[in-house]
Short mmCIF file of C-alpha atoms (C1' of nucleotides) in Angstrom, two decimals:
data_model
loop_
_atom_site.label_atom_id
_atom_site.label_comp_id
_atom_site.label_asym_id
_atom_site.label_seq_id
_atom_site.Cartn_x
_atom_site.Cartn_y
_atom_site.Cartn_z
CA MET A 942 63.44 171.84 130.97
CA GLU A 943 60.08 172.88 129.58
CA VAL A 944 59.77 172.36 125.93
CA SER A 945 56.98 173.51 123.74
CA SER A 946 56.65 170.44 121.60
CA TYR A 947 57.06 166.97 122.85
CA ASP A 948 58.80 165.66 119.77
CA SER A 949 61.26 168.43 119.27
CA GLY A 950 61.90 168.38 122.98
CA ILE A 951 62.82 164.74 122.88
CA SER A 952 65.10 165.10 119.97
CA ALA A 953 66.68 168.20 121.39
CA LEU A 954 67.41 166.33 124.55
CA GLU A 955 68.93 163.42 122.83
CA PRO A 956 72.51 164.65 122.84
CA VAL A 957 72.37 165.30 126.52
CA VAL A 958 70.96 161.96 127.44
CA ASN A 959 73.20 160.18 125.01
CA GLN A 960 76.05 161.87 126.71
CA TRP A 961 75.04 160.41 130.02
CA VAL A 962 74.62 157.03 128.48
CA LEU A 963 78.00 157.23 126.86
CA GLU A 964 79.63 158.13 130.12
CA TYR A 965 77.81 155.35 131.88
CA PHE A 966 78.86 152.76 129.36
CA PHE A 967 82.34 154.13 129.33
CA HIS A 968 82.69 153.25 132.95
CA LEU A 969 81.19 149.84 132.42
CA TYR A 970 83.51 149.34 129.54
CA VAL A 971 86.60 150.28 131.44
CA ASP A 972 85.53 148.11 134.28
CA ALA A 973 85.05 145.13 132.05
CA PHE A 974 88.44 145.75 130.55
CA LYS A 975 90.10 146.05 133.89
CA ASN A 976 88.55 142.94 135.27
CA CYS A 977 89.06 140.96 132.12
CA ARG A 978 85.44 140.25 131.47
CA ASN A 979 85.74 139.85 127.79
CA GLU A 980 82.10 139.01 127.20
CA ASP A 981 80.93 142.17 128.87
CA PHE A 982 83.60 144.15 127.17
CA VAL A 983 82.55 143.04 123.75
CA GLN A 984 78.90 143.62 124.40
CA ILE A 985 79.44 147.07 125.75
CA ARG A 986 81.66 147.87 122.86
CA ASP A 987 78.86 146.89 120.54
CA ILE A 988 76.45 149.10 122.35
CA VAL A 989 78.75 152.07 122.35
CA SER A 990 79.63 151.66 118.74
CA ILE A 991 75.98 152.11 117.94
CA LEU A 992 75.52 154.87 120.43
CA ILE A 993 78.22 157.04 119.02
CA GLN A 994 76.47 157.11 115.71
CA ARG A 995 73.88 159.22 117.41
CA ARG A 996 74.44 162.80 118.35
CA LEU A 997 76.19 163.61 121.51
CA ARG A 998 77.06 166.78 123.19
CA CYS A 999 80.24 168.01 121.74
CA VAL A 1000 82.54 168.16 124.66
CA GLU A 1001 86.23 167.70 124.58
CA GLN A 1002 85.91 164.99 127.11
CA ASN A 1003 84.32 162.81 124.49
CA SER A 1004 87.45 162.76 122.44
CA GLN A 1005 89.23 161.43 125.45
CA VAL A 1006 86.55 158.90 126.12
CA LEU A 1007 86.48 157.60 122.61
CA ARG A 1008 90.20 157.46 122.24
CA ILE A 1009 90.54 155.56 125.46
CA MET A 1010 87.88 153.16 124.35
CA GLN A 1011 89.53 152.69 121.03
CA LEU A 1012 92.80 151.99 122.68
CA LEU A 1013 91.36 149.53 125.13
CA SER A 1014 89.53 147.85 122.32
CA CYS A 1015 92.74 147.32 120.43
CA ILE A 1016 94.48 145.96 123.44
CA GLU A 1017 91.64 143.70 124.39
CA GLU A 1018 91.68 142.43 120.86
CA GLY A 1019 95.29 141.52 121.18
CA ALA A 1020 94.53 139.70 124.38
CA ASP A 1021 93.09 136.73 122.64
CA PRO A 1022 95.93 134.73 121.20
CA ASP A 1023 93.58 132.69 119.05
CA CYS A 1024 91.96 135.78 117.78
CA THR A 1025 92.44 135.86 114.09
CA PHE A 1026 92.34 139.53 113.54
CA ASP A 1027 90.75 139.98 110.22
CA GLU A 1028 91.95 143.47 110.00
CA ASP A 1029 93.25 143.14 106.62
CA ASN A 1030 95.63 145.88 106.67
CA ASN A 1031 98.50 144.12 108.19
CA GLU A 1032 98.31 145.73 111.52
CA THR A 1033 98.06 143.74 114.64
CA PRO A 1034 95.75 145.10 117.29
CA LEU A 1035 98.63 146.15 119.43
CA GLU A 1036 100.16 147.95 116.54
CA SER A 1037 96.94 149.82 116.07
CA ALA A 1038 97.08 150.65 119.72
CA ILE A 1039 100.42 152.29 119.20
CA GLY A 1040 98.91 154.32 116.43
CA ILE A 1041 96.12 155.45 118.66
CA LEU A 1042 98.58 156.44 121.30
CA ASP A 1043 100.34 158.52 118.71
CA LEU A 1044 97.12 160.19 117.80
CA MET A 1045 96.36 160.91 121.40
CA ASN A 1046 99.73 162.46 121.61
CA GLN A 1047 99.15 164.67 118.61
CA GLU A 1048 95.74 165.68 119.76
CA LYS A 1049 97.13 166.73 123.09
CA LEU A 1050 94.05 165.41 124.79
CA PHE A 1051 96.11 164.09 127.59
CA PRO A 1052 99.13 165.27 129.49
CA ALA A 1053 102.09 164.66 127.26
CA ASP A 1054 104.13 162.82 129.80
CA LEU A 1055 101.43 160.27 130.25
CA PHE A 1056 102.54 158.11 127.40
CA GLN A 1057 106.22 157.89 127.03
CA THR A 1058 107.07 154.95 129.22
CA ASN A 1059 103.98 153.04 128.33
CA LYS A 1060 104.37 153.63 124.69
CA GLN A 1061 107.68 151.89 124.76
CA MET A 1062 106.08 149.09 126.67
CA LEU A 1063 103.32 148.81 124.12
CA LYS A 1064 105.75 148.65 121.26
CA GLU A 1065 107.63 145.92 122.92
CA ALA A 1066 104.39 144.10 123.61
CA ALA A 1067 103.37 144.35 119.98
CA VAL A 1068 106.57 142.68 118.88
CA VAL A 1069 106.55 140.06 121.57
CA ALA A 1070 102.95 139.16 120.93
CA CYS A 1071 103.80 138.50 117.31
CA ILE A 1072 106.70 136.34 118.25
CA GLN A 1073 104.49 134.40 120.58
CA LYS A 1074 102.20 133.71 117.69
CA GLN A 1075 105.19 132.63 115.63
CA GLN A 1076 104.69 135.47 113.25
CA PHE A 1077 108.32 136.24 112.98
CA THR A 1078 108.24 138.22 109.83
CA LYS A 1079 105.57 140.46 111.14
CA ALA A 1080 107.35 140.78 114.43
CA ARG A 1081 110.45 141.93 112.66
CA GLY A 1082 108.43 144.43 110.70
CA ILE A 1083 106.93 145.93 113.80
CA LEU A 1084 110.26 145.97 115.48
CA LYS A 1085 111.90 147.80 112.63
CA LYS A 1086 109.06 150.21 112.36
CA HIS A 1087 108.51 151.10 115.96
CA ILE A 1088 111.57 150.38 118.00
CA THR A 1089 114.35 152.63 116.96
CA SER A 1090 117.79 152.03 118.21
CA SER A 1091 118.27 154.61 120.87
CA ARG A 1092 120.50 154.28 123.86
CA ASN A 1093 117.81 152.84 126.08
CA THR A 1094 116.41 150.47 123.56
CA ARG A 1095 119.50 149.21 121.82
CA GLN A 1096 119.85 146.19 124.02
CA LEU A 1097 116.19 145.31 123.85
CA ARG A 1098 116.18 145.70 120.12
CA ALA A 1099 119.13 143.45 119.70
CA ASP A 1100 117.61 140.85 121.97
CA LEU A 1101 114.36 140.83 120.12
CA LEU A 1102 116.05 140.63 116.76
CA ASN A 1103 118.01 137.72 118.00
CA ILE A 1104 114.93 135.96 119.25
CA ILE A 1105 113.24 136.46 115.94
CA GLN A 1106 116.28 135.21 114.12
CA GLU A 1107 116.41 132.05 116.15
CA ARG A 1108 112.66 131.74 116.41
CA ASN A 1109 113.33 131.34 120.04
CA VAL A 1110 109.85 131.27 121.46
CA LYS A 1111 111.15 129.84 124.69
CA HIS A 1112 113.11 132.94 125.55
CA PRO A 1113 111.97 134.33 128.90
CA LEU A 1114 111.17 137.64 127.32
CA ILE A 1115 108.64 135.85 125.17
CA ALA A 1116 107.53 133.09 127.45
CA ASN A 1117 106.85 135.38 130.37
CA PHE A 1118 104.88 137.83 128.38
CA THR A 1119 101.19 138.10 129.03
CA LEU A 1120 98.77 140.65 127.82
CA SER A 1121 97.22 141.11 131.19
CA THR A 1122 100.24 143.02 132.35
CA VAL A 1123 99.91 145.24 129.34
CA LYS A 1124 96.29 145.76 130.16
CA GLU A 1125 97.10 146.63 133.71
CA LYS A 1126 99.66 149.18 132.73
CA VAL A 1127 97.42 150.75 130.18
CA TYR A 1128 94.68 150.96 132.71
CA ASP A 1129 96.96 152.56 135.24
CA MET A 1130 98.06 155.01 132.61
CA PHE A 1131 94.56 156.33 132.21
CA GLU A 1132 93.25 155.80 135.66
CA ASN A 1133 93.17 159.47 136.52
CA GLN A 1134 91.54 160.43 133.27
CA ILE A 1135 88.96 157.74 133.72
CA ASP A 1136 88.15 158.87 137.18
CA ASN A 1137 87.60 162.35 135.89
CA ILE A 1138 84.87 161.29 133.57
CA PRO A 1139 81.64 161.96 135.38
CA SER A 1140 79.03 159.32 135.63
CA TYR A 1141 75.74 160.95 136.17
CA LEU A 1142 73.61 157.91 135.55
CA LEU A 1143 75.57 155.83 137.97
CA THR A 1144 75.27 158.53 140.55
CA VAL A 1145 71.55 158.74 140.13
CA ALA A 1146 71.21 154.99 140.07
CA GLN A 1147 72.96 154.78 143.37
CA LYS A 1148 70.62 157.20 144.97
CA GLU A 1149 67.66 155.31 143.69
CA PRO A 1150 66.05 153.93 146.83
CA THR A 1151 63.54 151.60 145.28
CA ASP A 1152 63.82 147.85 145.41
CA LEU A 1153 64.96 148.01 141.85
CA GLN A 1154 68.19 149.05 143.34
CA GLY A 1155 69.09 145.53 144.18
CA ALA A 1156 68.68 144.53 140.58
CA SER A 1157 70.31 147.57 139.10
CA LYS A 1158 73.10 147.36 141.53
CA GLU A 1159 73.82 143.80 140.79
CA PRO A 1160 76.08 144.32 137.79
CA LEU A 1161 77.85 147.13 139.54
CA THR A 1162 81.14 146.30 141.03
CA PRO A 1163 82.43 148.00 144.10
CA GLU A 1164 84.80 150.12 142.09
CA LYS A 1165 82.07 151.37 139.94
CA GLN A 1166 80.07 152.39 142.89
CA ALA A 1167 83.08 154.17 144.12
CA GLU A 1168 83.34 155.93 140.82
CA GLY A 1169 79.71 156.72 141.00
CA SER A 1170 80.01 158.31 144.35
CA MET A 1171 83.07 160.10 143.22
CA GLY A 1172 81.07 161.57 140.40
CA ASN A 1173 78.51 162.40 142.96
CA VAL A 1174 80.39 165.45 144.02
CA SER A 1175 80.00 167.08 140.67
CA SER A 1176 76.63 165.72 139.81
CA GLN A 1177 74.70 168.67 141.08
CA ASP A 1178 76.82 171.01 139.04
CA GLU A 1179 76.47 168.66 136.16
CA ILE A 1180 72.72 168.82 136.17
CA SER A 1181 72.50 172.53 136.47
CA THR A 1182 75.04 173.20 133.80
CA LEU A 1183 73.29 170.82 131.54
CA GLU A 1184 70.05 172.62 132.08
CA HIS A 1185 71.62 175.86 131.13
CA GLU A 1186 73.34 174.48 128.18
CA LEU A 1187 70.35 172.83 126.78
CA PRO A 1188 68.94 175.63 124.64
CA ALA A 1189 72.27 176.10 123.01
CA SER A 1190 73.06 172.49 122.73
CA GLN A 1191 71.33 171.97 119.45
CA SER A 1192 73.72 174.19 117.67
CA LYS A 1193 76.61 172.94 119.68
CA ASP A 1194 76.02 169.47 118.46
CA LEU A 1195 77.95 170.36 115.44
CA THR A 1196 81.52 169.61 115.86
CA SER A 1197 83.64 172.66 115.83
CA PRO A 1198 84.24 174.11 112.39
CA GLU A 1199 87.93 173.30 112.35
CA LYS A 1200 87.25 169.76 113.28
CA GLN A 1201 84.66 169.44 110.63
CA ALA A 1202 86.89 170.80 107.93
CA GLU A 1203 89.61 168.51 108.98
CA GLU A 1204 87.12 165.77 108.85
CA GLU A 1205 85.93 166.48 105.40
CA ALA A 1206 89.43 166.60 104.10
CA SER A 1207 90.57 163.40 105.61
CA THR A 1208 87.50 161.29 105.22
CA ALA A 1209 86.39 162.20 101.79
CA ARG A 1210 85.81 158.64 100.84
CA GLU A 1211 84.27 157.74 104.11
CA THR A 1212 80.73 158.66 104.91
CA GLY A 1213 80.79 162.37 104.40
CA PRO A 1214 79.22 164.71 106.89
CA GLN A 1215 75.61 163.81 106.90
CA ARG A 1216 72.94 166.45 107.15
CA GLY A 1217 75.45 168.91 108.47
CA LEU A 1218 76.10 166.91 111.56
CA VAL A 1219 79.30 165.20 112.21
CA THR A 1220 78.75 162.45 114.63
CA LEU A 1221 81.40 161.27 116.96
CA HIS A 1222 81.24 158.05 115.14
CA GLN A 1223 82.80 159.79 112.22
CA LEU A 1224 85.34 161.33 114.43
CA VAL A 1225 86.41 157.88 115.35
CA MET A 1226 86.47 156.82 111.78
CA GLU A 1227 88.69 159.68 110.84
CA GLN A 1228 91.93 158.14 111.81
CA ASP A 1229 90.98 154.87 110.29
CA SER A 1230 90.56 156.22 106.84
CA GLN A 1231 93.91 157.87 106.90
CA GLN A 1232 95.58 154.75 108.04
CA GLU A 1233 95.05 152.73 104.96
CA SER A 1234 94.81 154.58 101.76
CA GLU A 1235 96.78 152.41 99.47
CA ASN A 1236 94.51 149.45 99.32
CA GLU A 1237 92.04 150.89 96.94
CA GLU A 1238 92.80 148.53 94.17
CA GLU A 1239 90.24 145.86 94.54
CA ASP A 1240 90.00 143.15 91.97
CA ASN A 1241 87.45 140.65 92.95
CA GLN A 1242 86.80 139.55 89.45
CA GLU A 1243 87.99 136.18 90.39
CA GLU A 1244 86.08 133.58 92.33
CA GLN A 1245 84.79 133.55 95.81
CA ARG A 1246 86.56 135.01 98.75
CA ALA A 1247 86.74 133.35 102.07
CA GLU A 1248 84.30 134.81 104.47
CA LYS A 1249 85.82 133.28 107.48
CA PRO A 1250 82.76 132.21 109.37
CA GLN A 1251 84.07 132.28 112.84
CA GLN A 1252 81.12 133.03 114.94
CA GLN A 1253 82.93 134.43 117.84
CA LYS A 1254 84.74 136.85 115.62
CA ARG A 1255 81.78 137.77 113.58
CA ARG A 1256 80.25 139.28 116.60
CA ASN A 1257 83.13 141.67 116.68
CA SER A 1258 83.24 142.54 113.07
CA SER A 1259 80.71 145.29 113.01
CA VAL A 1260 82.33 146.87 115.95
CA ARG A 1261 85.72 146.46 114.56
CA LYS A 1262 84.70 148.67 111.75
CA LEU A 1263 83.79 151.37 114.17
CA PHE A 1264 86.46 151.03 116.71
CA ASN A 1265 89.31 149.58 114.87
CA THR A 1266 90.44 149.95 111.37
CA PRO A 1267 87.82 148.92 108.91
CA VAL A 1268 88.32 145.66 107.21
CA THR A 1269 89.92 146.25 103.90
CA SER A 1270 89.39 144.29 100.80
CA LYS A 1271 91.88 141.58 101.05
CA ARG A 1272 91.04 138.87 98.72
CA ARG A 1273 91.96 135.38 99.46
CA LYS A 1274 91.49 132.68 97.00
CA THR A 1275 89.93 129.60 98.40
CA SER A 1276 90.77 126.74 96.21
CA THR A 1277 89.20 124.38 98.60
CA ASP A 1278 86.89 126.13 100.94
CA SER A 1279 86.85 123.35 103.41
CA ARG A 1280 90.54 123.59 103.79
CA VAL A 1281 90.59 127.21 104.68
CA LEU A 1282 87.52 126.97 106.79
CA GLY A 1283 88.63 123.83 108.43
CA GLN A 1284 91.55 125.48 109.99
CA ALA A 1285 90.81 128.44 112.10
CA ARG A 1286 94.05 130.05 111.38
CA VAL A 1287 94.14 132.94 109.04
CA ASN A 1288 96.76 135.15 110.46
CA GLU A 1289 99.43 134.89 107.91
CA GLU A 1290 100.96 137.79 106.17
CA GLN A 1291 99.48 138.91 102.97
CA ASP A 1292 101.94 141.60 102.12
CA THR A 1293 102.22 141.75 98.43
CA TRP A 1294 99.32 139.79 97.26
CA SER A 1295 97.59 142.28 95.12
CA ASP A 1296 100.71 142.92 93.12
CA GLU A 1297 101.28 139.29 92.72
CA ASP A 1298 97.76 138.89 91.59
CA ASN A 1299 98.41 141.15 88.66
CA LEU A 1300 101.44 139.23 87.71
CA PHE A 1301 99.46 136.12 88.03
CA LYS A 1302 96.88 137.39 85.63
CA GLU A 1303 99.39 138.06 82.89
CA ASN A 1304 101.04 134.84 83.56
CA GLY A 1305 97.85 132.88 83.52
CA LEU A 1306 96.81 134.49 80.31
CA SER A 1307 99.94 133.76 78.42
CA LYS A 1308 100.22 130.25 79.66
CA SER A 1309 96.62 129.38 79.60
CA VAL A 1310 96.81 127.55 76.31
CA SER A 1311 99.60 125.30 77.26
CA SER A 1312 98.38 124.64 80.74
CA THR A 1313 94.92 123.70 79.64
CA SER A 1314 96.09 121.63 76.73
CA LEU A 1315 98.17 119.70 79.16
CA SER A 1316 94.97 118.84 80.94
CA GLY A 1317 96.41 119.53 84.28
CA ARG A 1318 99.85 118.17 83.84
CA ARG A 1319 102.86 120.35 84.24
CA LYS A 1320 101.44 123.60 85.42
CA LYS A 1321 103.84 126.44 85.39
CA TRP A 1322 104.36 128.19 88.67
CA SER A 1323 102.94 131.63 88.83
CA GLU A 1324 104.74 134.52 90.39
CA GLU A 1325 102.00 134.61 92.95
CA GLU A 1326 102.48 131.03 93.98
CA THR A 1327 106.17 131.54 94.14
CA GLU A 1328 105.68 134.40 96.50
CA TRP A 1329 103.44 132.34 98.71
CA ILE A 1330 106.11 129.75 98.97
CA ARG A 1331 108.65 132.38 99.76
CA LEU A 1332 106.47 133.77 102.50
CA GLY A 1333 105.57 130.34 103.70
CA VAL A 1334 109.15 129.26 104.04
CA GLU A 1335 109.98 132.43 105.84
CA LYS A 1336 107.16 131.87 108.21
CA TYR A 1337 107.09 128.16 108.86
CA GLY A 1338 110.54 127.21 107.76
CA GLU A 1339 111.91 125.19 104.89
CA GLY A 1340 110.40 121.74 104.76
CA LYS A 1341 107.01 122.58 106.19
CA TRP A 1342 105.46 122.10 102.82
CA SER A 1343 102.13 120.82 104.03
CA LYS A 1344 101.80 123.74 106.33
CA ILE A 1345 102.59 126.09 103.51
CA LEU A 1346 100.23 124.30 101.18
CA SER A 1347 97.37 124.71 103.59
CA SER A 1348 98.21 128.29 104.42
CA TYR A 1349 97.83 129.70 100.96
CA PRO A 1350 95.18 129.14 98.34
CA PHE A 1351 97.19 126.88 96.10
CA GLU A 1352 95.30 125.07 93.43
CA GLN A 1353 96.32 121.76 92.03
CA ARG A 1354 99.48 121.70 94.07
CA THR A 1355 100.69 119.26 96.59
CA ALA A 1356 103.22 119.53 99.33
CA THR A 1357 105.60 117.61 97.13
CA THR A 1358 105.22 119.87 94.15
CA ILE A 1359 105.74 122.84 96.41
CA LYS A 1360 108.86 121.22 97.69
CA ASP A 1361 110.01 120.70 94.14
CA ARG A 1362 109.24 124.23 93.28
CA TRP A 1363 111.27 125.42 96.22
CA ARG A 1364 114.15 123.35 95.00
CA THR A 1365 113.88 124.97 91.62
CA MET A 1366 113.60 128.35 93.17
CA LYS A 1367 116.80 127.79 95.05
CA LYS A 1368 118.50 126.58 91.96
CA LEU A 1369 117.43 129.68 90.13
CA SER A 1370 118.47 131.85 93.04
CA LEU A 1371 114.96 133.15 93.36
CA VAL A 1372 115.52 133.01 97.04
"C1'" DA B 503 102.32 110.32 106.72
"C1'" DT B 504 105.74 113.44 105.22
"C1'" DT B 505 110.11 114.79 103.27
"C1'" DG B 506 114.31 114.98 100.43
"C1'" DG B 507 116.66 113.54 96.52
"C1'" DG B 508 117.10 111.01 92.10
"C1'" DG B 509 115.38 110.69 87.82
"C1'" DC B 510 112.10 111.22 83.89
"C1'" DT B 511 110.02 114.16 80.43
"C1'" DA B 512 107.41 117.88 78.27
"C1'" DA B 513 108.51 122.47 76.63
"C1'" DG B 514 111.24 125.55 74.93
"C1'" DA B 515 115.81 127.44 73.03
"C1'" DT C 1479 119.57 118.77 69.65
"C1'" DC C 1480 120.32 120.32 74.61
"C1'" DT C 1481 118.52 122.42 78.80
"C1'" DT C 1482 115.43 122.73 82.31
"C1'" DA C 1483 111.11 123.40 85.12
"C1'" DG C 1484 107.81 120.55 86.73
"C1'" DC C 1485 106.51 116.21 88.17
"C1'" DC C 1486 106.86 111.39 89.83
"C1'" DC C 1487 108.89 107.82 92.52
"C1'" DC C 1488 110.96 105.87 96.37
"C1'" DA C 1489 113.84 105.49 100.36
"C1'" DA C 1490 114.39 107.46 104.80
"C1'" DT C 1491 112.42 109.41 108.76
#
DNA sequence: ATTGGGGCTAAGA
DNA sequence: TCTTAGCCCCAAT
């Protein structure tokens, strides 16, 4: 590994070393996932999300690694029932996971038969998780979208629809559901693939005879050591091949031409290829940008938006951008900040808000004279507000006016006026 | 405290 | 004038 210049040598080596680091953290990551150590998981995810912005060797294995990590990330995300996923496209984490599975399928990175049973399981989990969170509308949406009525699924589909209809959260199908089983199955699904990812650093670390070993070994679980020793077999080959590849590796850092073209096409509005290099980070971003393309319209001309300051989620947010779908520009009016902030619940649907906002603008304009001259009295109901009520009733049920009031950014409305509005809406057959 | 229903009235036809 | 959406009031829970 002689190199003429120290600097260029270092930078030339970076992809190789990064590759080792990625593989190492991949195993840590999987291990944290498997053993439900959420703290570790999140931290490692942060680290990797930064790492993959650097250059790595371009090996097909990395696509597998990153896809698996993406998938696990989505599933882990869904594991926290209090997690208010700020992903502002309306996808739940588990739904995103389904999408990733689809992508994996398309990309043929894995044996095709790997997914089928688990995909069904994941779809079911996505619906059930929503129901558990009382997000019935969303649950129905996911159900309709993902669970088609085939022979095998007809019964399940009917059952779930029924549960949603009755808001029957007590149903065994719902009550017995836990995400840990999902996690287990997903882990099992990829176990072989995971084992096939080498772990050079772990192997070396294990051989390290110094007294540092005790310290470095400490975070290692038995399984990981097993993995390490498993990788041991190939580690000699690994090193030698790496040595041979090194001179060529600089040019190989570029993703393959096809990939790059594909990339440019699909991520035009994302960070374009920078200095001719397409990092794996961008590769991960690729699917994200194609997922939500319709939300361009961003009108934040109005007031402040709620930056939900939930510390424990904020930690995830940067990573979410890398691993999950980037946060889109949902705007949420906060009439009374304290209200929105006070309650840590933000996971309501926000389906048609931007449209309604437009309507609201016209409405507000035309009525502004009368409403202001009335000095607050008798404010006409905007289309937007009406829609919130509609959604609110659908979600929380008729009569939960306080709940609805606090769930949407109403201004100068009370639970009673909302109730009255609902009455009018019914009278006018707006519902 | 919150809700549903009766009733009043400002706006608009 | 008449109608009605929006609001207030109060009894019931």
